[in-house]
Coordinates of N, CA and C in Angstrom, one line a residue:
M300 N 38.4 16.8 203.4 CA 38.3 15.4 203.6 C 37.6 14.7 202.4
T301 N 36.5 15.4 202.0 CA 35.7 14.9 200.9 C 36.5 15.0 199.6
E302 N 37.2 16.1 199.5 CA 38.0 16.4 198.3 C 39.1 15.3 198.1
E303 N 39.7 15.0 199.2 CA 40.8 13.9 199.2 C 40.2 12.6 198.8
L304 N 39.0 12.3 199.2 CA 38.3 11.0 198.9 C 38.0 11.0 197.4
F305 N 37.5 12.1 196.9 CA 37.3 12.1 195.4 C 38.5 11.9 194.6
E306 N 39.6 12.5 195.0 CA 40.9 12.3 194.3 C 41.4 10.9 194.3
Q307 N 41.1 10.2 195.5 CA 41.5 8.8 195.6 C 40.6 7.9 194.7
L308 N 39.3 8.3 194.6 CA 38.4 7.5 193.8 C 38.7 7.7 192.3
E309 N 39.2 8.9 191.9 CA 39.5 9.1 190.5 C 40.7 8.4 190.0
F310 N 41.6 8.0 190.9 CA 42.8 7.3 190.5 C 42.6 5.9 190.0
I311 N 43.0 5.6 188.8 CA 42.8 4.2 188.3 C 44.2 3.7 188.0
E312 N 44.5 2.5 188.6 CA 45.9 2.0 188.4 C 46.0 1.5 186.9
N313 N 47.2 1.8 186.3 CA 47.5 1.5 185.0 C 48.6 0.4 185.0
P314 N 48.2 -0.8 184.6 CA 49.2 -1.9 184.7 C 50.5 -1.7 183.9
L315 N 50.3 -1.1 182.7 CA 51.5 -0.8 181.9 C 52.4 0.2 182.5
F316 N 51.9 1.3 183.0 CA 52.7 2.3 183.7 C 53.3 1.7 185.0
E317 N 52.5 0.9 185.7 CA 53.1 0.3 186.9 C 54.3 -0.6 186.6
N318 N 54.2 -1.3 185.5 CA 55.3 -2.1 185.1 C 56.5 -1.3 184.7
I319 N 56.3 -0.2 184.1 CA 57.4 0.7 183.8 C 58.1 1.2 185.1
I320 N 57.3 1.6 186.0 CA 57.8 2.1 187.3 C 58.6 1.0 188.0
A321 N 58.0 -0.2 188.0 CA 58.7 -1.3 188.7 C 60.1 -1.6 188.1
N322 N 60.1 -1.5 186.7 CA 61.4 -1.7 186.0 C 62.4 -0.6 186.3
L323 N 62.0 0.6 186.3 CA 62.8 1.7 186.6 C 63.4 1.6 188.0
L324 N 62.6 1.2 189.0 CA 63.1 1.0 190.4 C 64.1 -0.1 190.5
K325 N 63.8 -1.2 189.7 CA 64.7 -2.4 189.8 C 66.0 -2.2 189.0
Q326 N 65.9 -1.7 187.8 CA 67.1 -1.8 186.9 C 67.4 -0.4 186.2
Q327 N 66.6 0.6 186.5 CA 66.9 2.0 186.0 C 66.5 2.1 184.5
Y328 N 65.9 1.1 183.9 CA 65.4 1.2 182.6 C 64.1 0.3 182.4
S329 N 63.4 0.6 181.3 CA 62.2 -0.2 181.0 C 62.1 -0.3 179.5
I330 N 61.7 -1.4 179.0 CA 61.5 -1.6 177.5 C 60.1 -2.1 177.4
V331 N 59.3 -1.3 176.6 CA 57.9 -1.6 176.4 C 57.6 -1.8 174.9
N332 N 57.3 -3.1 174.6 CA 56.9 -3.4 173.2 C 55.5 -2.9 172.9
N333 N 55.3 -2.4 171.7 CA 54.0 -2.0 171.3 C 53.3 -0.9 172.1
F334 N 54.2 0.0 172.7 CA 53.7 1.1 173.4 C 52.8 1.9 172.4
F335 N 53.2 2.0 171.2 CA 52.3 2.5 170.1 C 51.9 1.4 169.2
S336 N 50.7 1.3 168.8 CA 50.2 0.3 167.9 C 50.9 0.5 166.5
S337 N 50.7 -0.6 165.7 CA 51.3 -0.5 164.3 C 50.6 0.7 163.5
E338 N 49.3 0.9 163.8 CA 48.6 2.0 163.1 C 49.2 3.3 163.6
E339 N 49.4 3.5 164.9 CA 49.9 4.7 165.4 C 51.3 5.0 164.9
V340 N 52.1 3.9 164.8 CA 53.5 4.0 164.3 C 53.5 4.5 162.9
A341 N 52.6 4.0 162.1 CA 52.5 4.4 160.7 C 52.2 5.9 160.6
I342 N 51.2 6.3 161.4 CA 50.9 7.8 161.4 C 52.0 8.6 161.8
L343 N 52.7 8.2 162.8 CA 53.9 9.0 163.3 C 55.0 9.0 162.3
R344 N 55.3 7.8 161.7 CA 56.3 7.6 160.7 C 56.0 8.6 159.5
N345 N 54.8 8.6 159.0 CA 54.4 9.4 157.9 C 54.7 10.9 158.2
S346 N 54.4 11.3 159.4 CA 54.6 12.7 159.9 C 56.1 13.0 159.8
L347 N 56.9 12.1 160.4 CA 58.4 12.3 160.4 C 58.9 12.4 158.9
L348 N 58.5 11.5 158.1 CA 59.0 11.4 156.7 C 58.6 12.6 155.9
A349 N 57.4 13.1 156.1 CA 56.9 14.3 155.4 C 57.8 15.5 155.7
K350 N 58.1 15.6 157.0 CA 59.0 16.8 157.4 C 60.4 16.6 157.0
Y351 N 60.9 15.3 157.0 CA 62.2 15.1 156.6 C 62.4 15.3 155.1
E352 N 61.4 14.9 154.3 CA 61.5 15.1 152.8 C 61.3 16.6 152.5
A353 N 60.7 17.3 153.4 CA 60.6 18.8 153.1 C 61.8 19.5 153.6
D354 N 62.9 18.8 154.0 CA 64.2 19.3 154.3 C 64.1 20.2 155.6
R355 N 63.3 19.8 156.5 CA 63.1 20.7 157.7 C 64.1 20.2 158.9
F356 N 64.7 19.0 158.7 CA 65.6 18.5 159.7 C 66.9 19.3 159.6
K357 N 67.7 19.2 160.7 CA 69.0 19.8 160.7 C 70.0 18.8 161.3
K358 N 71.3 19.0 161.0 CA 72.3 18.1 161.6 C 72.3 18.2 163.1
S359 N 72.4 17.1 163.7 CA 72.4 17.1 165.2 C 73.7 17.6 165.7
A360 N 73.6 18.1 167.0 CA 74.8 18.7 167.7 C 75.0 18.0 169.0
I361 N 76.1 18.2 169.6 CA 76.3 17.7 171.0 C 76.3 18.9 171.9
G362 N 75.9 18.6 173.2 CA 75.8 19.7 174.1 C 74.3 20.2 174.1
N363 N 73.9 21.1 175.1 CA 72.6 21.5 175.1 C 72.4 22.7 174.2
R364 N 71.2 23.3 174.1 CA 70.9 24.3 173.1 C 71.6 25.6 173.3
T365 N 72.2 25.8 174.5 CA 72.9 27.0 174.7 C 74.4 26.8 174.4
N366 N 74.8 25.6 174.2 CA 76.2 25.3 173.9 C 76.4 24.1 173.0
E367 N 75.8 24.3 171.7 CA 75.8 23.2 170.7 C 77.1 23.2 169.9
E368 N 77.5 22.0 169.5 CA 78.6 21.8 168.7 C 78.4 20.6 167.8
I369 N 78.5 20.8 166.5 CA 78.4 19.6 165.6 C 79.7 18.8 165.5
D370 N 79.6 17.5 165.8 CA 80.8 16.7 165.7 C 80.4 15.3 165.1
K371 N 80.7 15.1 163.8 CA 80.2 13.9 163.2 C 80.9 12.7 163.7
T372 N 82.0 12.8 164.4 CA 82.7 11.7 164.9 C 82.0 11.1 166.2
I373 N 81.1 11.9 166.8 CA 80.4 11.5 168.0 C 79.0 11.1 167.6
R374 N 78.3 11.9 166.8 CA 76.9 11.5 166.4 C 76.6 12.0 165.0
G375 N 75.7 11.2 164.3 CA 75.5 11.5 162.9 C 74.1 11.7 162.5
D376 N 73.2 11.8 163.4 CA 71.7 11.8 163.1 C 71.3 13.2 162.7
F377 N 70.1 13.3 162.1 CA 69.4 14.5 161.8 C 68.2 14.6 162.6
I378 N 67.9 15.8 163.1 CA 66.8 15.9 164.1 C 65.9 17.1 163.7
L379 N 64.7 17.0 164.3 CA 63.7 18.1 164.2 C 62.9 18.2 165.5
W380 N 63.1 19.3 166.2 CA 62.4 19.5 167.5 C 60.9 19.5 167.3
M381 N 60.1 18.9 168.2 CA 58.7 18.9 168.1 C 58.1 19.9 169.0
D382 N 57.1 20.6 168.6 CA 56.4 21.7 169.3 C 55.0 21.3 169.6
E383 N 54.8 21.0 170.9 CA 53.4 20.5 171.3 C 52.3 21.5 171.0
K384 N 52.7 22.8 171.1 CA 51.7 23.9 171.0 C 51.3 24.0 169.5
N385 N 52.1 23.6 168.6 CA 51.8 23.6 167.2 C 51.9 22.3 166.5
A386 N 51.4 21.3 167.3 CA 51.6 19.9 166.8 C 50.5 19.6 165.8
N387 N 50.9 18.7 164.8 CA 49.9 18.2 163.9 C 49.1 17.0 164.6
D388 N 48.2 16.4 163.9 CA 47.3 15.4 164.5 C 48.2 14.2 164.9
A389 N 49.2 13.8 164.1 CA 50.0 12.7 164.5 C 50.8 13.0 165.8
E390 N 51.3 14.2 165.9 CA 52.1 14.6 167.1 C 51.2 14.7 168.3
L391 N 50.0 15.2 168.1 CA 49.0 15.2 169.2 C 48.7 13.8 169.8
L392 N 48.7 12.9 168.9 CA 48.5 11.5 169.3 C 49.7 11.0 170.2
F393 N 50.9 11.4 169.8 CA 52.1 11.1 170.5 C 52.1 11.7 171.9
F394 N 51.8 13.0 171.9 CA 51.9 13.7 173.2 C 50.8 13.3 174.1
K395 N 49.6 12.9 173.6 CA 48.5 12.5 174.5 C 49.0 11.3 175.3
K396 N 49.6 10.4 174.7 CA 50.1 9.1 175.4 C 51.2 9.4 176.3
I397 N 52.2 10.3 175.9 CA 53.3 10.6 176.8 C 52.8 11.4 178.0
N398 N 51.8 12.3 177.8 CA 51.3 13.1 178.9 C 50.6 12.2 179.9
E399 N 49.9 11.2 179.4 CA 49.3 10.3 180.3 C 50.3 9.6 181.2
L400 N 51.5 9.2 180.6 CA 52.6 8.6 181.4 C 53.2 9.6 182.4
V401 N 53.4 10.8 181.9 CA 54.0 11.8 182.8 C 53.1 12.1 184.0
N402 N 51.8 12.3 183.7 CA 50.9 12.5 184.8 C 50.8 11.4 185.8
Y403 N 50.9 10.2 185.3 CA 50.9 9.0 186.2 C 52.1 8.9 187.0
L404 N 53.3 9.2 186.4 CA 54.5 9.2 187.2 C 54.6 10.3 188.3
N405 N 54.1 11.4 187.9 CA 54.0 12.5 188.9 C 53.1 12.2 190.1
K406 N 51.9 11.5 189.7 CA 50.9 11.2 190.8 C 51.4 10.1 191.7
T407 N 52.1 9.1 191.1 CA 52.4 7.9 191.9 C 53.8 8.0 192.5
C408 N 54.7 8.6 191.8 CA 56.1 8.6 192.2 C 56.7 10.0 192.6
F409 N 55.8 11.0 192.5 CA 56.2 12.4 192.9 C 57.5 12.8 192.3
L410 N 57.6 12.6 191.0 CA 58.9 12.9 190.3 C 59.1 14.4 190.0
G411 N 58.0 15.1 190.0 CA 58.1 16.5 189.8 C 58.5 16.9 188.4
I412 N 58.0 16.1 187.4 CA 58.3 16.4 186.0 C 57.4 17.6 185.6
L413 N 58.1 18.6 185.2 CA 57.4 19.9 184.8 C 57.5 20.2 183.3
H414 N 58.6 19.7 182.7 CA 58.8 20.0 181.3 C 59.2 18.7 180.5
K415 N 59.0 18.8 179.3 CA 59.5 17.7 178.4 C 59.9 18.3 177.1
E416 N 60.9 17.6 176.4 CA 61.3 18.0 175.1 C 61.5 16.8 174.3
F417 N 61.0 16.8 173.0 CA 61.1 15.7 172.1 C 61.5 16.1 170.7
H418 N 62.2 15.3 170.0 CA 62.5 15.6 168.6 C 62.5 14.3 167.8
Y419 N 62.1 14.5 166.5 CA 62.2 13.4 165.6 C 63.7 13.2 165.3
A420 N 64.1 11.9 165.0 CA 65.5 11.6 164.7 C 65.6 10.6 163.5
V421 N 66.5 11.0 162.6 CA 66.7 10.1 161.5 C 68.2 9.8 161.5
Y422 N 68.6 8.5 161.5 CA 69.9 8.0 161.4 C 70.1 7.4 160.0
P423 N 70.7 8.1 159.0 CA 71.0 7.4 157.7 C 72.0 6.3 157.9
K424 N 72.1 5.5 156.8 CA 73.1 4.4 156.8 C 74.5 5.0 157.1
G425 N 75.2 4.3 158.0 CA 76.6 4.7 158.3 C 76.7 5.6 159.5
T426 N 75.6 6.1 160.1 CA 75.6 7.0 161.2 C 75.5 6.3 162.5
F427 N 75.8 7.0 163.6 CA 75.8 6.4 164.9 C 75.8 7.5 166.0
Y428 N 75.8 7.1 167.3 CA 75.9 8.1 168.3 C 76.7 7.4 169.4
K429 N 77.9 7.9 169.7 CA 78.9 7.2 170.6 C 78.3 7.3 172.0
R430 N 78.9 6.4 172.9 CA 78.5 6.3 174.3 C 78.5 7.6 175.0
H431 N 77.4 7.9 175.7 CA 77.3 9.2 176.4 C 76.2 9.1 177.5
L432 N 76.2 10.1 178.3 CA 75.1 10.4 179.3 C 74.2 11.5 178.7
D433 N 72.9 11.5 179.1 CA 72.0 12.5 178.6 C 71.9 13.7 179.5
T434 N 72.9 14.0 180.2 CA 72.9 15.2 181.1 C 74.1 16.1 180.8
F435 N 74.1 17.3 181.2 CA 75.1 18.3 180.9 C 75.7 18.9 182.1
Q436 N 76.9 19.4 182.1 CA 77.5 20.0 183.2 C 76.7 21.2 183.7
N437 N 76.1 21.9 182.8 CA 75.4 23.2 183.2 C 73.9 23.0 183.2
D438 N 73.4 21.7 183.2 CA 72.0 21.5 183.2 C 71.7 20.0 183.6
D439 N 71.2 19.8 184.8 CA 70.9 18.5 185.2 C 69.4 18.2 185.4
R440 N 68.6 18.9 184.6 CA 67.1 18.8 184.7 C 66.6 17.5 184.1
R441 N 67.3 16.9 183.2 CA 66.8 15.7 182.5 C 66.8 14.6 183.5
K442 N 65.6 14.0 183.7 CA 65.5 12.9 184.7 C 65.3 11.5 184.0
L443 N 64.4 11.5 183.0 CA 64.1 10.3 182.3 C 64.3 10.5 180.8
S444 N 65.0 9.6 180.1 CA 65.2 9.6 178.7 C 64.2 8.6 178.0
I445 N 63.6 9.0 176.9 CA 62.6 8.2 176.2 C 62.9 8.1 174.7
V446 N 62.9 6.9 174.2 CA 63.1 6.7 172.8 C 61.9 5.8 172.3
C447 N 61.3 6.3 171.2 CA 60.2 5.5 170.6 C 60.5 5.3 169.1
Y448 N 60.5 4.0 168.7 CA 61.0 3.7 167.4 C 59.9 3.7 166.3
L449 N 60.1 4.2 165.2 CA 59.1 4.3 164.1 C 59.6 3.6 162.8
N450 N 60.4 2.6 162.9 CA 60.9 1.9 161.8 C 59.8 1.1 161.2
E451 N 60.1 0.6 160.0 CA 59.1 -0.3 159.3 C 59.0 -1.7 160.0
D452 N 57.9 -2.4 159.8 CA 57.8 -3.7 160.5 C 58.8 -4.7 160.1
N453 N 59.4 -4.5 158.9 CA 60.4 -5.5 158.5 C 61.9 -5.1 158.9
W454 N 62.0 -4.3 159.9 CA 63.4 -3.9 160.4 C 64.1 -5.2 160.8
L455 N 65.3 -5.4 160.3 CA 66.1 -6.6 160.5 C 67.2 -6.3 161.5
P456 N 67.6 -7.3 162.3 CA 68.8 -7.1 163.2 C 70.0 -6.7 162.5
E457 N 70.2 -7.3 161.2 CA 71.4 -6.9 160.5 C 71.4 -5.5 160.0
N458 N 70.3 -4.8 160.1 CA 70.3 -3.4 159.8 C 71.1 -2.5 160.8
G459 N 71.4 -3.1 161.9 CA 72.1 -2.4 163.0 C 71.3 -1.3 163.6
G460 N 71.9 -0.2 164.1 CA 71.2 0.8 164.8 C 70.6 0.5 166.1
E461 N 71.1 -0.6 166.8 CA 70.5 -0.9 168.1 C 71.0 0.1 169.1
L462 N 70.2 0.3 170.1 CA 70.5 1.1 171.3 C 71.2 0.2 172.3
T463 N 72.4 0.6 172.8 CA 73.1 -0.2 173.8 C 73.1 0.6 175.1
I464 N 72.5 0.0 176.1 CA 72.5 0.7 177.4 C 73.5 -0.1 178.3
Y465 N 74.3 0.7 179.0 CA 75.4 0.1 179.8 C 75.0 0.2 181.3
T466 N 74.6 -1.0 181.9 CA 74.3 -1.1 183.3 C 75.6 -1.5 184.0
E467 N 75.5 -1.7 185.3 CA 76.6 -2.2 186.1 C 76.9 -3.6 185.8
K468 N 75.9 -4.3 185.3 CA 76.0 -5.8 185.0 C 76.3 -6.1 183.6
E469 N 75.8 -5.3 182.6 CA 75.9 -5.7 181.2 C 75.8 -4.5 180.3
A470 N 76.1 -4.8 179.0 CA 75.8 -3.9 177.9 C 74.6 -4.5 177.2
L471 N 73.5 -3.9 177.3 CA 72.2 -4.4 176.8 C 71.9 -3.8 175.5
G472 N 71.9 -4.7 174.4 CA 71.6 -4.3 173.1 C 70.1 -4.4 172.8
I473 N 69.5 -3.3 172.3 CA 68.0 -3.2 172.1 C 67.7 -2.8 170.7
L474 N 67.1 -3.7 170.0 CA 66.7 -3.5 168.6 C 65.7 -2.4 168.5
P475 N 65.8 -1.5 167.4 CA 64.8 -0.4 167.3 C 63.6 -0.9 166.5
L476 N 62.8 -1.7 167.2 CA 61.6 -2.3 166.6 C 60.4 -1.3 166.7
P477 N 59.6 -1.2 165.6 CA 58.5 -0.3 165.6 C 57.6 -0.4 166.8
G478 N 57.2 0.8 167.3 CA 56.3 0.8 168.5 C 56.9 0.6 169.8
R479 N 58.2 0.1 169.8 CA 58.9 -0.1 171.0 C 59.3 1.2 171.7
L480 N 59.1 1.3 173.0 CA 59.5 2.5 173.8 C 60.5 2.0 174.8
V481 N 61.6 2.8 174.9 CA 62.6 2.6 175.9 C 62.7 3.8 176.8
I482 N 62.6 3.6 178.1 CA 62.7 4.7 179.0 C 63.8 4.4 180.1
F483 N 64.7 5.3 180.4 CA 65.7 5.0 181.3 C 66.2 6.3 182.0
E484 N 66.9 6.1 183.1 CA 67.3 7.3 183.9 C 68.5 8.0 183.3
S485 N 68.2 9.3 182.9 CA 69.1 10.1 182.1 C 70.5 10.3 182.8
Q486 N 70.5 10.4 184.1 CA 71.7 10.8 184.8 C 72.5 9.6 185.2
L487 N 72.0 8.4 185.0 CA 72.7 7.2 185.6 C 73.2 6.2 184.5
L488 N 72.5 6.1 183.4 CA 72.9 5.1 182.4 C 73.5 5.7 181.1
E489 N 74.7 5.3 180.9 CA 75.4 5.6 179.6 C 74.8 4.7 178.5
H490 N 74.8 5.2 177.3 CA 74.2 4.5 176.2 C 74.8 5.0 174.9
E491 N 74.5 4.2 173.8 CA 75.0 4.6 172.5 C 74.1 4.0 171.4
V492 N 74.1 4.6 170.3 CA 73.4 4.0 169.1 C 74.5 3.4 168.2
K493 N 74.4 2.1 167.9 CA 75.3 1.5 167.1 C 75.1 1.9 165.6
V494 N 76.1 1.6 164.8 CA 76.1 2.0 163.4 C 74.9 1.4 162.7
V495 N 74.2 2.3 161.9 CA 73.1 1.8 161.1 C 73.8 1.3 159.8
K496 N 73.5 0.0 159.5 CA 74.2 -0.7 158.4 C 73.4 -0.7 157.2
A497 N 72.1 -0.5 157.3 CA 71.2 -0.6 156.1 C 69.9 0.2 156.5
S498 N 69.3 0.8 155.5 CA 68.1 1.6 155.6 C 68.3 2.8 156.4
E499 N 67.2 3.4 157.0 CA 67.3 4.6 157.8 C 66.6 4.3 159.1
R500 N 67.2 4.6 160.3 CA 66.6 4.4 161.6 C 65.8 5.6 162.0
L501 N 64.5 5.4 162.2 CA 63.6 6.5 162.5 C 63.1 6.4 164.0
S502 N 63.1 7.5 164.7 CA 62.6 7.5 166.1 C 62.1 8.9 166.5
I503 N 61.5 8.9 167.7 CA 61.3 10.1 168.4 C 62.0 9.9 169.7
T504 N 62.8 10.9 170.1 CA 63.6 10.9 171.3 C 63.3 12.1 172.1
G505 N 63.4 11.9 173.4 CA 63.1 13.1 174.3 C 63.4 12.8 175.7
W506 N 63.1 13.8 176.5 CA 63.5 13.8 178.0 C 62.4 14.4 178.8
L507 N 62.2 13.8 180.0 CA 61.3 14.4 181.0 C 62.1 15.1 182.0
K508 N 61.7 16.4 182.3 CA 62.7 17.3 183.0 C 61.9 17.9 184.2
T509 N 62.8 18.1 185.2 CA 62.3 18.8 186.4 C 62.5 20.3 186.3
R510 N 62.0 21.1 187.2 CA 62.1 22.6 187.3 C 61.8 23.2 185.9

């Protein structure tokens, strides 16, 4: 009894996370501006660019890791998987905040998120990712999809690269503004990345997974 009381006392409600949960329950997605501050975005962007310039990224594929196939007519981004166990200081900053969200979701919504996977993504000019779902026929563990944008502050709408989420009511266009985080239900909402018309679209993309 005393142990349960202490657990209840330790829980502190987080208004930002509560708003994410409310949005997910209501509309299956949530858009959070400034989830990462401009200083944090700059640190993460520098980490991404350093690895990209060191030629560590690879051409993205479709399908999961056991059944990958490169198809430029479907997606054109370059990616680099992130390893939390060997993370640099910038990546530790990222995972600290994501883990706080995961722990909160598990504690309040009993989602049973046990695993997560994230990668850096670069969309050069002219690339895109056609409409799709973030689940596979042989793997349905992905529950929530997360995208965090690391573009420069002067990213313009005419640069393209917006994320379009398809709900029952609308096609929702979301600009890839720096620090913005988009989280949505992987198994329910189809989405796509529109053609990047100028500059390079930078982000961290990943999934919260069960089992």
